[in-house]
PDB file of C-alpha atoms in Angstrom:
ATOM      1  CA  UNK X   1       0.000   0.000   0.000  1.00  0.00           C
ATOM      2  CA  UNK X   2       2.827   2.415   0.809  1.00  0.00           C
ATOM      3  CA  UNK X   3       4.390   1.802  -2.627  1.00  0.00           C
ATOM      4  CA  UNK X   4       1.072   2.486  -4.326  1.00  0.00           C
ATOM      5  CA  UNK X   5       0.551   5.704  -2.367  1.00  0.00           C
ATOM      6  CA  UNK X   6       4.082   6.797  -3.210  1.00  0.00           C
ATOM      7  CA  UNK X   7       3.523   6.062  -6.896  1.00  0.00           C
ATOM      8  CA  UNK X   8       0.254   8.031  -6.905  1.00  0.00           C
ATOM      9  CA  UNK X   9       1.973  10.976  -5.218  1.00  0.00           C
ATOM     10  CA  UNK X  10       4.772  10.937  -7.815  1.00  0.00           C
ATOM     11  CA  UNK X  11       2.262  10.898 -10.670  1.00  0.00           C
ATOM     12  CA  UNK X  12       0.277  13.732  -9.093  1.00  0.00           C
ATOM     13  CA  UNK X  13       3.436  15.778  -8.616  1.00  0.00           C
ATOM     14  CA  UNK X  14       4.489  15.177 -12.224  1.00  0.00           C
ATOM     15  CA  UNK X  15       1.063  16.213 -13.513  1.00  0.00           C
ATOM     16  CA  UNK X  16       1.548  19.641 -11.936  1.00  0.00           C
ATOM     17  CA  UNK X  17       4.486  20.251 -14.266  1.00  0.00           C
ATOM     18  CA  UNK X  18       2.747  19.189 -17.503  1.00  0.00           C
ATOM     19  CA  UNK X  19       1.386  22.654 -18.290  1.00  0.00           C
ATOM     20  CA  UNK X  20       4.708  24.331 -17.508  1.00  0.00           C
ATOM     21  CA  UNK X  21       6.383  21.828 -19.841  1.00  0.00           C
ATOM     22  CA  UNK X  22       3.947  22.774 -22.625  1.00  0.00           C
ATOM     23  CA  UNK X  23       4.742  26.468 -22.140  1.00  0.00           C
ATOM     24  CA  UNK X  24       8.472  25.821 -22.239  1.00  0.00           C
ATOM     25  CA  UNK X  25       8.153  23.611 -25.307  1.00  0.00           C
ATOM     26  CA  UNK X  26       6.091  26.217 -27.178  1.00  0.00           C
ATOM     27  CA  UNK X  27       8.687  28.920 -26.493  1.00  0.00           C
ATOM     28  CA  UNK X  28      11.663  26.582 -27.075  1.00  0.00           C
ATOM     29  CA  UNK X  29      12.639  26.984 -23.427  1.00  0.00           C
ATOM     30  CA  UNK X  30      13.193  30.728 -23.826  1.00  0.00           C
ATOM     31  CA  UNK X  31      10.724  32.471 -21.525  1.00  0.00           C
ATOM     32  CA  UNK X  32      13.169  34.972 -20.025  1.00  0.00           C
ATOM     33  CA  UNK X  33      11.735  38.465 -20.268  1.00  0.00           C
ATOM     34  CA  UNK X  34       8.261  37.213 -21.199  1.00  0.00           C
ATOM     35  CA  UNK X  35       5.136  37.981 -19.188  1.00  0.00           C
ATOM     36  CA  UNK X  36       2.471  35.351 -18.590  1.00  0.00           C
ATOM     37  CA  UNK X  37      -1.126  36.044 -17.621  1.00  0.00           C
ATOM     38  CA  UNK X  38      -2.312  33.395 -15.162  1.00  0.00           C
ATOM     39  CA  UNK X  39      -5.998  32.772 -14.552  1.00  0.00           C
ATOM     40  CA  UNK X  40      -6.439  30.827 -11.340  1.00  0.00           C
ATOM     41  CA  UNK X  41      -4.225  30.268  -8.335  1.00  0.00           C
ATOM     42  CA  UNK X  42      -6.360  27.972  -6.170  1.00  0.00           C
ATOM     43  CA  UNK X  43      -6.169  24.188  -6.264  1.00  0.00           C
ATOM     44  CA  UNK X  44      -9.829  24.113  -7.350  1.00  0.00           C
ATOM     45  CA  UNK X  45     -12.732  26.568  -7.709  1.00  0.00           C
ATOM     46  CA  UNK X  46     -14.584  27.877  -4.677  1.00  0.00           C
ATOM     47  CA  UNK X  47     -11.533  27.704  -2.429  1.00  0.00           C
ATOM     48  CA  UNK X  48      -8.575  29.883  -1.554  1.00  0.00           C
ATOM     49  CA  UNK X  49      -6.248  26.913  -0.966  1.00  0.00           C
ATOM     50  CA  UNK X  50      -3.068  27.112  -3.041  1.00  0.00           C
ATOM     51  CA  UNK X  51      -0.859  24.760  -0.988  1.00  0.00           C
ATOM     52  CA  UNK X  52      -0.742  21.951  -3.591  1.00  0.00           C
ATOM     53  CA  UNK X  53      -2.010  23.949  -6.560  1.00  0.00           C
ATOM     54  CA  UNK X  54      -0.504  23.489 -10.024  1.00  0.00           C
ATOM     55  CA  UNK X  55      -0.282  27.279 -10.257  1.00  0.00           C
ATOM     56  CA  UNK X  56       2.630  27.218  -7.832  1.00  0.00           C
ATOM     57  CA  UNK X  57       4.655  24.904 -10.070  1.00  0.00           C
ATOM     58  CA  UNK X  58       3.904  27.206 -13.011  1.00  0.00           C
ATOM     59  CA  UNK X  59       4.770  30.398 -11.132  1.00  0.00           C
ATOM     60  CA  UNK X  60       7.958  28.983  -9.649  1.00  0.00           C
ATOM     61  CA  UNK X  61       9.092  27.427 -12.936  1.00  0.00           C
ATOM     62  CA  UNK X  62       8.502  30.550 -15.007  1.00  0.00           C
ATOM     63  CA  UNK X  63      10.081  32.916 -12.502  1.00  0.00           C
ATOM     64  CA  UNK X  64      13.134  30.657 -12.142  1.00  0.00           C
ATOM     65  CA  UNK X  65      13.623  31.036 -15.899  1.00  0.00           C
ATOM     66  CA  UNK X  66      13.390  34.836 -15.893  1.00  0.00           C
ATOM     67  CA  UNK X  67       9.717  35.290 -16.780  1.00  0.00           C
ATOM     68  CA  UNK X  68       7.102  37.471 -15.113  1.00  0.00           C
ATOM     69  CA  UNK X  69       3.667  36.265 -13.957  1.00  0.00           C
ATOM     70  CA  UNK X  70       0.547  38.426 -13.648  1.00  0.00           C
ATOM     71  CA  UNK X  71      -2.147  36.467 -11.804  1.00  0.00           C
ATOM     72  CA  UNK X  72      -5.789  36.661 -10.846  1.00  0.00           C
ATOM     73  CA  UNK X  73      -7.989  34.346  -8.783  1.00  0.00           C
ATOM     74  CA  UNK X  74     -11.409  35.211  -7.311  1.00  0.00           C
ATOM     75  CA  UNK X  75     -10.550  33.740  -3.884  1.00  0.00           C
ATOM     76  CA  UNK X  76      -6.847  32.980  -3.476  1.00  0.00           C
ATOM     77  CA  UNK X  77      -5.205  36.382  -3.926  1.00  0.00           C
ATOM     78  CA  UNK X  78      -4.395  36.898  -0.225  1.00  0.00           C
ATOM     79  CA  UNK X  79      -2.799  33.463   0.057  1.00  0.00           C
ATOM     80  CA  UNK X  80      -0.732  34.050  -3.075  1.00  0.00           C
ATOM     81  CA  UNK X  81       0.430  37.414  -1.781  1.00  0.00           C
ATOM     82  CA  UNK X  82       1.394  35.824   1.542  1.00  0.00           C
ATOM     83  CA  UNK X  83       3.576  33.273  -0.265  1.00  0.00           C
ATOM     84  CA  UNK X  84       4.980  35.327  -3.124  1.00  0.00           C
ATOM     85  CA  UNK X  85       4.537  38.951  -2.146  1.00  0.00           C
ATOM     86  CA  UNK X  86       4.568  41.276  -5.103  1.00  0.00           C
ATOM     87  CA  UNK X  87       7.682  42.273  -7.011  1.00  0.00           C
ATOM     88  CA  UNK X  88       8.752  42.763 -10.609  1.00  0.00           C
ATOM     89  CA  UNK X  89       8.369  39.035 -11.358  1.00  0.00           C
ATOM     90  CA  UNK X  90       4.975  38.427  -9.714  1.00  0.00           C
ATOM     91  CA  UNK X  91       1.985  40.741  -9.716  1.00  0.00           C
ATOM     92  CA  UNK X  92      -1.622  40.251  -8.701  1.00  0.00           C
ATOM     93  CA  UNK X  93      -4.337  41.919 -10.755  1.00  0.00           C
ATOM     94  CA  UNK X  94      -7.774  43.204  -9.810  1.00  0.00           C
ATOM     95  CA  UNK X  95      -9.639  41.100 -12.360  1.00  0.00           C
ATOM     96  CA  UNK X  96      -9.166  38.463 -15.030  1.00  0.00           C
ATOM     97  CA  UNK X  97      -8.753  40.945 -17.868  1.00  0.00           C
ATOM     98  CA  UNK X  98      -6.189  43.135 -16.087  1.00  0.00           C
ATOM     99  CA  UNK X  99      -3.689  40.247 -16.097  1.00  0.00           C
ATOM    100  CA  UNK X 100      -3.749  40.318 -19.885  1.00  0.00           C
ATOM    101  CA  UNK X 101      -2.152  43.769 -20.115  1.00  0.00           C
ATOM    102  CA  UNK X 102       1.280  43.482 -21.740  1.00  0.00           C
ATOM    103  CA  UNK X 103       1.195  39.683 -21.424  1.00  0.00           C
ATOM    104  CA  UNK X 104       2.731  37.353 -23.965  1.00  0.00           C
ATOM    105  CA  UNK X 105       0.438  34.354 -23.349  1.00  0.00           C
ATOM    106  CA  UNK X 106      -2.426  33.145 -21.165  1.00  0.00           C
ATOM    107  CA  UNK X 107      -2.234  30.178 -18.796  1.00  0.00           C
ATOM    108  CA  UNK X 108      -5.355  28.783 -17.121  1.00  0.00           C
ATOM    109  CA  UNK X 109      -4.702  26.830 -13.928  1.00  0.00           C
ATOM    110  CA  UNK X 110      -8.106  26.800 -12.173  1.00  0.00           C
ATOM    111  CA  UNK X 111     -11.516  26.286 -13.788  1.00  0.00           C
ATOM    112  CA  UNK X 112     -13.376  29.225 -12.258  1.00  0.00           C
ATOM    113  CA  UNK X 113     -16.749  29.966 -13.869  1.00  0.00           C
ATOM    114  CA  UNK X 114     -15.743  33.546 -14.791  1.00  0.00           C
ATOM    115  CA  UNK X 115     -12.955  32.180 -17.010  1.00  0.00           C
ATOM    116  CA  UNK X 116     -15.364  30.166 -19.183  1.00  0.00           C
ATOM    117  CA  UNK X 117     -16.443  33.116 -21.331  1.00  0.00           C
ATOM    118  CA  UNK X 118     -13.329  35.068 -22.234  1.00  0.00           C
ATOM    119  CA  UNK X 119     -13.344  38.382 -24.045  1.00  0.00           C
ATOM    120  CA  UNK X 120     -11.770  37.150 -27.290  1.00  0.00           C
ATOM    121  CA  UNK X 121     -11.216  40.693 -28.546  1.00  0.00           C
ATOM    122  CA  UNK X 122      -9.310  41.611 -25.374  1.00  0.00           C
ATOM    123  CA  UNK X 123      -7.227  38.462 -25.689  1.00  0.00           C
ATOM    124  CA  UNK X 124      -6.379  39.256 -29.315  1.00  0.00           C
ATOM    125  CA  UNK X 125      -5.607  42.880 -28.460  1.00  0.00           C
ATOM    126  CA  UNK X 126      -3.463  42.259 -25.374  1.00  0.00           C
ATOM    127  CA  UNK X 127      -1.540  39.015 -25.862  1.00  0.00           C
ATOM    128  CA  UNK X 128       1.628  39.517 -27.891  1.00  0.00           C
ATOM    129  CA  UNK X 129       1.688  35.793 -28.710  1.00  0.00           C
ATOM    130  CA  UNK X 130      -1.730  34.407 -29.475  1.00  0.00           C
ATOM    131  CA  UNK X 131      -1.413  31.285 -27.395  1.00  0.00           C
ATOM    132  CA  UNK X 132      -3.497  29.790 -24.575  1.00  0.00           C
ATOM    133  CA  UNK X 133      -2.292  27.037 -22.258  1.00  0.00           C
ATOM    134  CA  UNK X 134      -5.441  25.551 -20.725  1.00  0.00           C
ATOM    135  CA  UNK X 135      -4.636  23.342 -17.751  1.00  0.00           C
ATOM    136  CA  UNK X 136      -8.315  22.573 -17.171  1.00  0.00           C
ATOM    137  CA  UNK X 137      -9.540  22.014 -20.752  1.00  0.00           C
ATOM    138  CA  UNK X 138     -12.159  24.708 -20.295  1.00  0.00           C
ATOM    139  CA  UNK X 139     -12.393  25.595 -23.968  1.00  0.00           C
ATOM    140  CA  UNK X 140     -13.209  23.817 -27.182  1.00  0.00           C
ATOM    141  CA  UNK X 141      -9.840  23.611 -28.963  1.00  0.00           C
ATOM    142  CA  UNK X 142     -11.372  24.138 -32.399  1.00  0.00           C
ATOM    143  CA  UNK X 143     -13.192  27.278 -31.226  1.00  0.00           C
ATOM    144  CA  UNK X 144     -10.026  28.703 -29.683  1.00  0.00           C
ATOM    145  CA  UNK X 145      -8.135  28.052 -32.914  1.00  0.00           C
ATOM    146  CA  UNK X 146     -10.879  29.691 -34.995  1.00  0.00           C
ATOM    147  CA  UNK X 147     -10.580  32.722 -32.688  1.00  0.00           C
ATOM    148  CA  UNK X 148      -6.966  32.965 -33.823  1.00  0.00           C
ATOM    149  CA  UNK X 149      -5.042  31.312 -30.992  1.00  0.00           C
ATOM    150  CA  UNK X 150      -2.740  28.367 -30.646  1.00  0.00           C
ATOM    151  CA  UNK X 151      -4.199  26.080 -27.978  1.00  0.00           C
ATOM    152  CA  UNK X 152      -2.601  23.616 -25.587  1.00  0.00           C
ATOM    153  CA  UNK X 153      -4.801  21.541 -23.304  1.00  0.00           C
ATOM    154  CA  UNK X 154      -4.079  18.577 -21.081  1.00  0.00           C
ATOM    155  CA  UNK X 155      -4.418  15.142 -22.677  1.00  0.00           C
ATOM    156  CA  UNK X 156      -5.350  16.736 -26.009  1.00  0.00           C
ATOM    157  CA  UNK X 157      -3.235  17.329 -29.049  1.00  0.00           C
ATOM    158  CA  UNK X 158      -2.439  20.989 -29.473  1.00  0.00           C
ATOM    159  CA  UNK X 159      -4.006  22.931 -32.320  1.00  0.00           C
ATOM    160  CA  UNK X 160      -2.715  26.065 -33.946  1.00  0.00           C
ATOM    161  CA  UNK X 161      -4.703  28.928 -35.336  1.00  0.00           C
ATOM    162  CA  UNK X 162      -3.210  28.264 -38.774  1.00  0.00           C
ATOM    163  CA  UNK X 163      -4.655  24.720 -38.698  1.00  0.00           C
ATOM    164  CA  UNK X 164      -8.122  26.163 -38.149  1.00  0.00           C
ATOM    165  CA  UNK X 165      -7.747  29.155 -40.475  1.00  0.00           C
ATOM    166  CA  UNK X 166     -10.625  29.104 -42.903  1.00  0.00           C
ATOM    167  CA  UNK X 167     -11.877  25.769 -41.624  1.00  0.00           C
ATOM    168  CA  UNK X 168     -15.341  25.390 -40.176  1.00  0.00           C
ATOM    169  CA  UNK X 169     -14.994  21.713 -39.372  1.00  0.00           C
ATOM    170  CA  UNK X 170     -11.974  20.385 -37.522  1.00  0.00           C
ATOM    171  CA  UNK X 171     -11.311  16.693 -36.979  1.00  0.00           C
ATOM    172  CA  UNK X 172     -12.404  16.472 -33.339  1.00  0.00           C
ATOM    173  CA  UNK X 173     -11.234  12.839 -33.160  1.00  0.00           C
ATOM    174  CA  UNK X 174      -7.690  14.028 -33.887  1.00  0.00           C
ATOM    175  CA  UNK X 175      -7.982  16.639 -31.150  1.00  0.00           C
ATOM    176  CA  UNK X 176      -9.244  14.135 -28.633  1.00  0.00           C
ATOM    177  CA  UNK X 177      -6.355  11.741 -29.218  1.00  0.00           C
ATOM    178  CA  UNK X 178      -4.524  11.405 -25.959  1.00  0.00           C
ATOM    179  CA  UNK X 179      -1.106  12.906 -26.397  1.00  0.00           C
ATOM    180  CA  UNK X 180       1.975  11.170 -25.073  1.00  0.00           C
ATOM    181  CA  UNK X 181       2.963  14.302 -23.156  1.00  0.00           C
TER     182      UNK X 181
END
């Protein structure tokens, strides 16, 4: 039983890094000087608990590589400030759209309801790289691509905006193929 519990804990810990790995892969490991908008800090919606949250792995990994993180969460802002403070590499924003200002890409780490209906125009206007890393698979990948963004989910193949350009129908079976990542 102890071996099984240990194995489960290792898998859970590794899963926290999957989204960070996708970000690093997309940018060829070069995130220094880039700014990432982060929607969600809490482990899950309707809580302020960030102790074991994937957002911490993302924040720590990006900052260690010279990137900045601008974050928003409806409940967990005080806890994040207590852990990280605020400096030039980590800022908290007043709402979900404020984190987009001067950001290179968007990362979604918690599936809060208010993140389900993004302002696509604001995303297009603010993000210098039209890319969304969705750690909770909140969006339809084909829709995101048709909106003009590259999309990375968890357990889904990524899709680029150029793949969806001018295409009404996208092979959803291809998108749903479990990736080896």
